[in-house]
Tab-separated table of C-alpha atoms and ligand atoms in Angstrom:
chain	number	residue	atom	x	y	z
R	241	UNK	CA	96.336	56.855	-51.687
R	242	UNK	CA	99.906	57.800	-50.990
R	243	UNK	CA	99.282	60.630	-48.576
R	244	UNK	CA	97.536	60.408	-45.240
R	245	UNK	CA	95.584	63.598	-45.926
R	246	UNK	CA	93.892	61.911	-48.864
R	247	UNK	CA	92.793	59.026	-46.675
R	248	UNK	CA	90.545	61.545	-44.977
R	249	UNK	CA	88.586	61.741	-48.209
R	250	UNK	CA	86.091	58.951	-48.366
R	251	UNK	CA	86.175	56.728	-51.404
R	252	UNK	CA	82.882	56.834	-53.286
R	253	UNK	CA	82.303	53.145	-52.735
R	254	UNK	CA	82.723	53.411	-48.963
R	255	UNK	CA	80.037	55.930	-48.125
R	256	UNK	CA	78.605	55.522	-44.682
R	257	UNK	CA	75.133	56.950	-45.072
R	258	UNK	CA	72.696	57.768	-47.846
R	259	UNK	CA	73.094	61.402	-48.777
R	260	UNK	CA	69.485	62.442	-49.091
R	261	UNK	CA	67.245	61.496	-46.148
R	262	UNK	CA	64.816	64.357	-46.682
R	263	UNK	CA	67.433	67.069	-46.690
R	264	UNK	CA	67.137	70.177	-48.847
R	265	UNK	CA	69.109	69.971	-52.063
R	266	UNK	CA	72.019	72.252	-52.900
R	267	UNK	CA	73.636	72.661	-56.306
R	268	UNK	CA	76.496	74.882	-57.336
R	269	UNK	CA	79.407	74.973	-59.751
R	270	UNK	CA	82.573	76.690	-60.877
R	271	UNK	CA	83.909	77.151	-64.390
R	272	UNK	CA	87.201	75.452	-65.264
R	273	UNK	CA	88.709	78.654	-66.603
R	274	UNK	CA	92.101	78.921	-64.927
R	275	UNK	CA	92.885	78.414	-61.299
R	276	UNK	CA	90.450	79.179	-58.498
R	277	UNK	CA	91.060	82.388	-56.589
R	278	UNK	CA	90.179	83.629	-53.117
R	279	UNK	CA	86.895	85.091	-54.419
R	280	UNK	CA	85.739	81.672	-55.652
R	281	UNK	CA	86.802	80.113	-52.384
R	282	UNK	CA	85.431	82.656	-49.905
R	283	UNK	CA	82.324	83.549	-51.933
R	284	UNK	CA	81.338	79.998	-52.831
R	285	UNK	CA	83.324	76.838	-52.024
R	286	UNK	CA	84.035	77.597	-48.374
R	287	UNK	CA	80.289	78.016	-47.865
R	288	UNK	CA	79.554	74.747	-49.659
R	289	UNK	CA	81.931	73.006	-47.273
R	290	UNK	CA	80.582	74.662	-44.133
R	291	UNK	CA	76.963	73.839	-44.931
R	292	UNK	CA	77.432	70.446	-46.554
R	293	UNK	CA	76.304	68.199	-43.713
R	294	UNK	CA	72.913	69.958	-43.547
R	295	UNK	CA	72.073	69.373	-47.201
R	296	UNK	CA	72.136	66.876	-50.048
R	297	UNK	CA	74.735	68.473	-52.302
R	298	UNK	CA	75.608	68.432	-56.009
R	299	UNK	CA	78.739	70.258	-57.082
R	300	UNK	CA	79.584	70.313	-60.758
R	301	UNK	CA	82.506	71.562	-62.783
R	302	UNK	CA	80.697	73.637	-65.396
R	303	UNK	CA	82.878	72.969	-68.422
R	304	UNK	CA	80.132	73.789	-70.940
R	305	UNK	CA	80.124	77.313	-69.547
R	306	UNK	CA	83.876	77.519	-70.070
R	307	UNK	CA	83.527	77.665	-73.871
R	308	UNK	CA	81.197	80.675	-73.875
R	309	UNK	CA	84.376	82.745	-74.216
R	310	UNK	CA	87.340	81.701	-76.383
R	311	UNK	CA	89.029	78.708	-74.724
R	312	UNK	CA	92.026	76.452	-75.172
R	313	UNK	CA	91.027	72.865	-76.113
R	314	UNK	CA	94.481	71.636	-75.114
R	315	UNK	CA	93.886	72.514	-71.446
R	316	UNK	CA	90.100	72.188	-70.967
R	317	UNK	CA	90.115	68.574	-69.735
R	318	UNK	CA	93.067	69.125	-67.379
R	319	UNK	CA	91.503	72.326	-66.021
R	320	UNK	CA	88.280	70.401	-65.373
R	321	UNK	CA	90.166	67.819	-63.320
R	322	UNK	CA	91.979	70.582	-61.440
R	323	UNK	CA	88.706	72.126	-60.311
R	324	UNK	CA	87.260	68.765	-59.259
R	325	UNK	CA	90.449	68.069	-57.275
R	326	UNK	CA	90.203	71.492	-55.667
R	327	UNK	CA	86.635	70.761	-54.547
R	328	UNK	CA	87.989	67.750	-52.658
R	329	UNK	CA	91.038	69.667	-51.443
R	330	UNK	CA	88.845	72.442	-50.027
R	331	UNK	CA	86.945	69.878	-47.979
R	332	UNK	CA	83.956	68.685	-50.006
R	333	UNK	CA	83.031	65.391	-48.358
R	334	UNK	CA	81.654	62.589	-50.522
R	335	UNK	CA	79.504	61.440	-47.625
R	336	UNK	CA	77.418	64.528	-48.242
R	337	UNK	CA	78.121	65.557	-51.799
R	338	UNK	CA	78.190	64.346	-55.384
R	339	UNK	CA	80.893	65.846	-57.596
R	340	UNK	CA	80.493	65.637	-61.365
R	341	UNK	CA	81.359	67.233	-64.688
R	342	UNK	CA	78.565	69.125	-66.441
R	343	UNK	CA	79.450	67.986	-69.984
R	344	UNK	CA	79.336	64.326	-68.911
R	345	UNK	CA	75.569	64.596	-68.539
R	346	UNK	CA	73.830	65.397	-71.813
R	347	UNK	CA	70.626	66.429	-70.028
R	348	UNK	CA	72.244	69.810	-69.233
R	349	UNK	CA	72.456	70.719	-72.902
R	350	UNK	CA	69.073	69.242	-73.718
R	351	UNK	CA	67.186	71.057	-70.976
R	352	UNK	CA	68.954	74.277	-72.006
R	353	UNK	CA	67.364	73.985	-75.448
R	354	UNK	CA	63.894	73.450	-74.004
R	355	UNK	CA	64.300	76.396	-71.626
R	356	UNK	CA	65.689	78.568	-74.452
R	357	UNK	CA	62.405	78.271	-76.238
R	358	UNK	CA	60.460	79.796	-73.357
R	359	UNK	CA	63.024	82.437	-72.335
R	360	UNK	CA	62.499	85.887	-73.877
R	361	UNK	CA	65.716	87.111	-75.458
R	362	UNK	CA	65.530	90.496	-73.735
R	363	UNK	CA	65.797	88.779	-70.323
R	364	UNK	CA	69.235	87.573	-71.424
R	365	UNK	CA	70.266	90.865	-72.976
R	366	UNK	CA	69.584	92.540	-69.616
R	367	UNK	CA	72.061	90.361	-67.687
R	368	UNK	CA	74.857	92.474	-66.192
R	369	UNK	CA	77.510	89.791	-66.673
R	370	UNK	CA	76.582	89.392	-70.330
R	371	UNK	CA	76.911	93.113	-70.906
R	372	UNK	CA	80.267	93.259	-69.103
R	373	UNK	CA	81.716	90.211	-70.848
R	374	UNK	CA	80.321	91.236	-74.243
R	375	UNK	CA	82.100	94.582	-73.995
R	376	UNK	CA	85.374	92.782	-73.272
R	377	UNK	CA	84.844	90.423	-76.235
R	378	UNK	CA	84.279	93.191	-78.770
R	379	UNK	CA	83.075	91.749	-82.107
R	380	UNK	CA	83.509	88.148	-81.083
R	381	UNK	CA	80.437	87.609	-78.870
R	382	UNK	CA	79.011	84.102	-79.211
R	383	UNK	CA	75.379	83.075	-78.894
R	384	UNK	CA	76.632	80.866	-76.068
R	385	UNK	CA	77.678	83.890	-74.033
R	386	UNK	CA	74.172	85.325	-74.296
R	387	UNK	CA	72.649	81.944	-73.492
R	388	UNK	CA	74.987	81.218	-70.576
R	389	UNK	CA	72.350	81.947	-67.854
R	390	UNK	CA	69.875	79.514	-69.437
R	391	UNK	CA	72.493	76.767	-69.242
R	392	UNK	CA	73.031	77.747	-65.613
R	393	UNK	CA	69.259	77.536	-65.049
R	394	UNK	CA	69.290	74.026	-66.543
R	395	UNK	CA	72.128	73.026	-64.175
R	396	UNK	CA	70.099	74.141	-61.205
R	397	UNK	CA	66.668	72.907	-62.276
R	398	UNK	CA	67.689	69.392	-63.324
R	399	UNK	CA	68.364	68.506	-59.681
R	400	UNK	CA	65.168	69.903	-58.093
R	401	UNK	CA	67.487	72.258	-56.256
R	402	UNK	CA	66.305	74.160	-53.188
R	403	UNK	CA	69.388	76.304	-52.568
R	404	UNK	CA	72.182	77.671	-54.751
R	405	UNK	CA	75.215	78.886	-52.752
R	406	UNK	CA	77.106	81.451	-54.828
R	407	UNK	CA	78.871	84.796	-54.652
R	408	UNK	CA	76.979	88.042	-55.138
R	409	UNK	CA	77.784	88.242	-58.878
R	410	UNK	CA	75.573	85.212	-59.624
R	411	UNK	CA	72.450	86.543	-57.893
R	412	UNK	CA	70.917	87.958	-61.057
R	413	UNK	CA	71.337	84.617	-62.827
R	414	UNK	CA	69.437	82.846	-60.062
R	415	UNK	CA	66.686	85.432	-60.258
R	416	UNK	CA	66.487	84.698	-63.985
R	417	UNK	CA	66.314	80.977	-63.198
R	418	UNK	CA	63.358	81.693	-60.921
R	419	UNK	CA	61.642	83.713	-63.651
R	420	UNK	CA	62.098	80.812	-66.083
R	421	UNK	CA	60.589	78.372	-63.566
R	422	UNK	CA	57.594	80.617	-62.949
R	423	UNK	CA	56.997	80.999	-66.683
R	424	UNK	CA	57.376	77.295	-67.440
R	425	UNK	CA	55.173	76.209	-64.549
R	426	UNK	CA	52.585	78.780	-65.555
R	427	UNK	CA	52.502	77.638	-69.192
R	428	UNK	CA	52.928	73.892	-68.784
R	429	UNK	CA	52.092	72.998	-65.177
R	430	UNK	CA	49.529	74.031	-62.608
R	431	UNK	CA	49.810	75.526	-59.102
R	432	UNK	CA	49.041	72.072	-57.657
R	433	UNK	CA	51.439	70.308	-60.014
R	434	UNK	CA	54.434	72.525	-60.846
R	435	UNK	CA	56.853	71.035	-63.374
R	436	UNK	CA	60.015	72.519	-61.857
R	437	UNK	CA	61.028	73.544	-58.363
R	438	UNK	CA	61.690	77.202	-57.523
R	439	UNK	CA	65.262	77.541	-56.184
R	440	UNK	CA	66.640	80.214	-53.850
R	441	UNK	CA	70.077	81.832	-53.847
R	442	UNK	CA	72.206	81.300	-50.758
R	443	UNK	CA	74.581	84.240	-50.476
R	444	UNK	CA	76.579	84.890	-47.329
R	445	UNK	CA	77.225	88.534	-46.544
R	446	UNK	CA	80.916	88.161	-45.697
R	447	UNK	CA	83.018	87.133	-48.685
R	448	UNK	CA	80.174	87.412	-51.201
R	449	UNK	CA	82.174	89.971	-53.148
R	450	UNK	CA	85.931	89.686	-52.726
R	451	UNK	CA	87.577	92.618	-54.466
R	452	UNK	CA	90.681	92.887	-56.654
R	453	UNK	CA	94.014	93.437	-54.919
R	454	UNK	CA	94.873	96.150	-57.415
R	455	UNK	CA	91.539	98.008	-57.291
R	456	UNK	CA	89.235	97.702	-54.293
R	457	UNK	CA	86.247	98.880	-56.322
R	458	UNK	CA	86.393	95.930	-58.760
R	459	UNK	CA	85.678	92.309	-58.018
R	460	UNK	CA	88.505	89.756	-57.944
R	461	UNK	CA	88.178	87.921	-61.243
R	462	UNK	CA	89.816	85.139	-63.241
R	463	UNK	CA	89.591	87.279	-66.361
R	464	UNK	CA	91.537	90.246	-64.963
R	465	UNK	CA	94.675	90.431	-67.141
R	466	UNK	CA	96.808	91.237	-64.077
R	467	UNK	CA	97.886	88.225	-62.009
R	468	UNK	CA	98.621	90.699	-59.211
R	469	UNK	CA	94.890	91.378	-58.868
R	470	UNK	CA	94.107	87.962	-57.389
R	471	UNK	CA	95.473	85.286	-55.077
R	472	UNK	CA	94.978	81.811	-56.484
R	473	UNK	CA	94.384	78.851	-54.204
R	474	UNK	CA	97.472	77.135	-55.609
R	475	UNK	CA	99.796	80.148	-55.394
R	476	UNK	CA	103.069	79.312	-53.604
R	477	UNK	CA	104.001	81.388	-50.515
R	478	UNK	CA	106.414	83.654	-52.414
R	479	UNK	CA	103.727	84.579	-54.965
R	480	UNK	CA	101.263	85.334	-52.156
R	481	UNK	CA	103.845	87.495	-50.430
R	482	UNK	CA	104.613	89.394	-53.636
R	483	UNK	CA	100.947	90.017	-54.430
R	484	UNK	CA	100.116	91.275	-50.941
R	485	UNK	CA	103.269	93.407	-50.834
R	486	UNK	CA	102.291	95.093	-54.099
R	487	UNK	CA	98.542	95.335	-53.465
R	488	UNK	CA	96.837	98.717	-53.524
R	489	UNK	CA	96.409	100.442	-50.155
R	490	UNK	CA	95.958	104.038	-48.996
R	491	UNK	CA	98.099	106.520	-47.077
R	492	UNK	CA	95.940	106.493	-43.910
R	493	UNK	CA	97.262	104.961	-40.682
R	494	UNK	CA	94.861	102.877	-38.627
R	495	UNK	CA	92.800	100.227	-40.428
R	496	UNK	CA	89.001	100.113	-40.420
R	497	UNK	CA	86.091	98.220	-41.968
R	498	UNK	CA	83.292	99.788	-44.033
R	499	UNK	CA	84.832	103.218	-44.648
R	500	UNK	CA	83.253	104.383	-47.950
R	501	UNK	CA	86.506	105.964	-49.150
R	502	UNK	CA	88.726	103.014	-48.176
R	503	UNK	CA	87.533	100.071	-50.335
R	504	UNK	CA	90.971	98.406	-50.344
R	505	UNK	CA	91.189	98.641	-46.572
R	506	UNK	CA	87.780	97.029	-46.150
R	507	UNK	CA	88.638	94.255	-48.618
R	508	UNK	CA	91.997	93.380	-47.045
R	509	UNK	CA	90.576	93.384	-43.517
R	510	UNK	CA	87.725	91.161	-44.710
R	511	UNK	CA	90.221	88.735	-46.233
R	512	UNK	CA	92.141	88.675	-42.961
R	513	UNK	CA	88.935	88.104	-40.995
R	514	UNK	CA	87.725	85.226	-43.195
R	515	UNK	CA	91.101	83.508	-43.549
R	516	UNK	CA	91.982	83.803	-39.853
R	517	UNK	CA	88.499	82.779	-38.685
R	518	UNK	CA	88.414	85.747	-36.279
R	519	UNK	CA	85.303	87.852	-35.749
R	520	UNK	CA	84.870	91.252	-37.323
R	521	UNK	CA	85.016	92.905	-33.902
R	522	UNK	CA	88.256	91.127	-33.005
R	523	UNK	CA	89.884	92.120	-36.302
R	524	UNK	CA	88.678	95.733	-35.997
R	525	UNK	CA	90.189	95.949	-32.515
R	526	UNK	CA	93.439	94.209	-33.493
R	527	UNK	CA	94.067	96.380	-36.566
R	528	UNK	CA	92.732	99.780	-35.542
R	529	UNK	CA	96.190	101.221	-34.799
R	530	UNK	CA	98.157	99.301	-37.415
R	531	UNK	CA	99.864	100.708	-40.473
R	532	UNK	CA	100.156	98.760	-43.742
R	533	UNK	CA	103.780	97.826	-42.987
R	534	UNK	CA	102.581	95.849	-39.988
R	535	UNK	CA	99.359	94.493	-41.519
R	536	UNK	CA	100.685	93.153	-44.819
R	537	UNK	CA	103.049	90.538	-43.314
R	538	UNK	CA	100.221	89.469	-40.988
R	539	UNK	CA	97.826	89.002	-43.919
R	540	UNK	CA	100.531	87.193	-45.890
R	541	UNK	CA	101.212	84.721	-43.111
R	542	UNK	CA	97.499	84.135	-42.488
R	543	UNK	CA	96.833	83.529	-46.186
R	544	UNK	CA	99.784	81.154	-46.592
R	545	UNK	CA	98.694	79.180	-43.511
R	546	UNK	CA	95.039	79.025	-44.608
R	547	UNK	CA	95.956	77.757	-48.080
R	548	UNK	CA	98.629	75.283	-46.981
R	549	UNK	CA	96.267	72.387	-46.092
R	550	UNK	CA	94.267	72.925	-49.294
R	551	UNK	CA	97.447	72.830	-51.381
R	552	UNK	CA	98.706	69.689	-49.629
R	553	UNK	CA	95.419	67.892	-50.128
R	554	UNK	CA	95.294	69.021	-53.762
R	555	UNK	CA	98.730	67.523	-54.437
R	556	UNK	CA	97.663	64.261	-52.825
R	557	UNK	CA	94.441	64.056	-54.858
R	558	UNK	CA	96.252	64.845	-58.100
R	559	UNK	CA	98.844	62.153	-57.363
R	560	UNK	CA	96.108	59.526	-57.633
R	561	UNK	CA	94.305	60.153	-60.900
R	562	UNK	CA	92.445	56.841	-60.638
R	563	UNK	CA	90.820	58.030	-57.440
R	564	UNK	CA	89.703	61.305	-58.979
R	565	UNK	CA	88.321	59.466	-62.001
R	566	UNK	CA	86.339	57.143	-59.750
R	567	UNK	CA	84.878	60.141	-57.892
R	568	UNK	CA	83.761	61.696	-61.174
R	569	UNK	CA	82.507	58.415	-62.591
R	570	UNK	CA	80.323	57.714	-59.599
R	571	UNK	CA	79.305	61.374	-59.467
R	572	UNK	CA	78.119	61.179	-63.047
R	573	UNK	CA	76.100	58.040	-62.395
R	574	UNK	CA	74.340	59.544	-59.395
R	575	UNK	CA	73.687	62.903	-60.994
R	576	UNK	CA	72.627	61.470	-64.348
R	577	UNK	CA	69.764	59.436	-62.917
R	578	UNK	CA	68.236	62.521	-61.311
R	579	UNK	CA	68.919	64.763	-64.302
R	580	UNK	CA	67.275	62.390	-66.771
R	581	UNK	CA	64.239	61.980	-64.561
R	582	UNK	CA	63.702	65.768	-64.449
R	583	UNK	CA	64.372	66.122	-68.164
R	584	UNK	CA	61.711	63.514	-68.981
R	585	UNK	CA	59.274	65.302	-66.688
R	586	UNK	CA	59.818	68.567	-68.574
R	587	UNK	CA	59.564	66.859	-71.971
R	588	UNK	CA	56.295	65.215	-70.982
R	589	UNK	CA	54.920	68.550	-69.754
R	590	UNK	CA	55.889	70.150	-73.068
R	591	UNK	CA	54.025	67.415	-74.931
R	592	UNK	CA	56.857	65.325	-76.371
R	593	UNK	CA	56.269	61.706	-77.338
R	594	UNK	CA	58.180	59.057	-75.419
R	595	UNK	CA	61.159	57.568	-77.307
R	596	UNK	CA	60.219	54.152	-78.708
L	121	LIG	P1	82.392	81.360	-61.648
L	121	LIG	O1	83.143	80.185	-62.150
L	121	LIG	O2	82.645	82.684	-62.291
L	121	LIG	O3	82.599	81.534	-60.103
L	121	LIG	C1	82.398	80.462	-59.222
L	121	LIG	C2	81.826	80.940	-57.906
L	121	LIG	O4	82.693	81.923	-57.323
L	121	LIG	C3	81.952	83.089	-56.997
L	121	LIG	N1	82.834	84.253	-57.182
L	121	LIG	C4	83.061	85.176	-56.245
L	121	LIG	N2	82.603	85.301	-54.986
L	121	LIG	C5	83.065	86.346	-54.267
L	121	LIG	N3	83.924	87.268	-54.733
L	121	LIG	C6	84.411	87.179	-55.999
L	121	LIG	N4	85.276	88.076	-56.450
L	121	LIG	C7	83.973	86.096	-56.815
L	121	LIG	N5	84.248	85.703	-58.074
L	121	LIG	C8	83.541	84.578	-58.293
L	121	LIG	C9	80.798	83.093	-57.986
L	121	LIG	O5	79.720	83.882	-57.522
L	121	LIG	C10	80.465	81.625	-58.071
L	121	LIG	O6	79.623	81.248	-57.001
L	121	LIG	N6	77.860	80.902	-63.686
L	121	LIG	C11	78.704	80.466	-62.616
L	121	LIG	C12	78.922	78.977	-62.579
L	121	LIG	C13	77.671	78.155	-62.652
L	121	LIG	C14	76.792	77.901	-61.576
L	121	LIG	C15	75.802	77.040	-62.094
L	121	LIG	C16	76.750	78.337	-60.244
L	121	LIG	C17	77.220	77.477	-63.735
L	121	LIG	N7	76.089	76.786	-63.393
L	121	LIG	C18	74.751	76.579	-61.299
L	121	LIG	C19	75.694	77.879	-59.469
L	121	LIG	C20	74.703	77.025	-59.980
L	121	LIG	C21	80.068	81.098	-62.771
L	121	LIG	O7	80.460	81.500	-63.830
L	121	LIG	O8	80.819	81.064	-61.655
């Protein structure tokens, strides 16, 4: 622990209270494909942090999902650590949350297989994200890409999850998870004794769909080939300034929320609102007479200031790899016990013999 900001993070062995105590369970995750951007932060992680003390939380780095599209084996492990460090840097508190790596717990893959066998293939073919990603992949679409939502269902269901905080784009996958639960409970459980718990999505209205900086009608995405389309959490101030300076706007003076023909304006004002912590009314009043020349430096400064503490904490966490490893080691131990318990329950319900 070389930096005082890291001391604020509790060491896994010094937790002050048990994390459960009858609280509802939350599970969510992010893929280690590149750096996190403002969409991931405002649509998901910020909400995990804000709600964490109310719930018993499990946050995983979903590295098995990362290979559903072509990936680089030379960077996968480092990218996984980066995301785990960013969870801590964004404010995930180990007094309330368990952080772990999906591939470290074999139950995720095993439950996926069991769920595969009760999931109709046309449910998966109907998934919007599959269709979008499959088009981008051309000929090279893997079975894993089609099966991706079943793996996500396994992530959620292994932990008897009540709530899944995500951005809007994941809603359909959680609905599919619910359909799988209903089908499995119907076939192998009973109304009095369901095998798996039915989870609910937790999607906040503001920030649930952060849009691209280069096209306000498309979502900000890690897979957009243009770096200018997104602000990454680890972008230095000059990169943030450049991206905001070049972002798409419109020729209208006076800025306003929710105008159907001004998607970029709505997106940029929403970013300003969420990053400054001001209310929508306050931002609407502050910006109603502004032009872009006045607003862009304001948004730049607000973004740089909002990301500064996250970047400082990230550097401190990454400077102590042993600490990060201990967080993930203990996270795995805690998560694994629960995951294996649920997996055995499902295997028993499906009629498997117990290993001798
Ligand atoms: P991923 O890695 O694509 O995104 C991580 C989280 O960020 C949210 N998000 C956004 N929110 C607002 N605006 C955007 N432009 C934006 N882009 C991404 C996503 O909704 C997500 O919450 N399948 C998931 C990962 C996953 C998972 C899970 C999530 C695997 N297993 C179990 C919850 C529970 C995914 O690919 O997220």
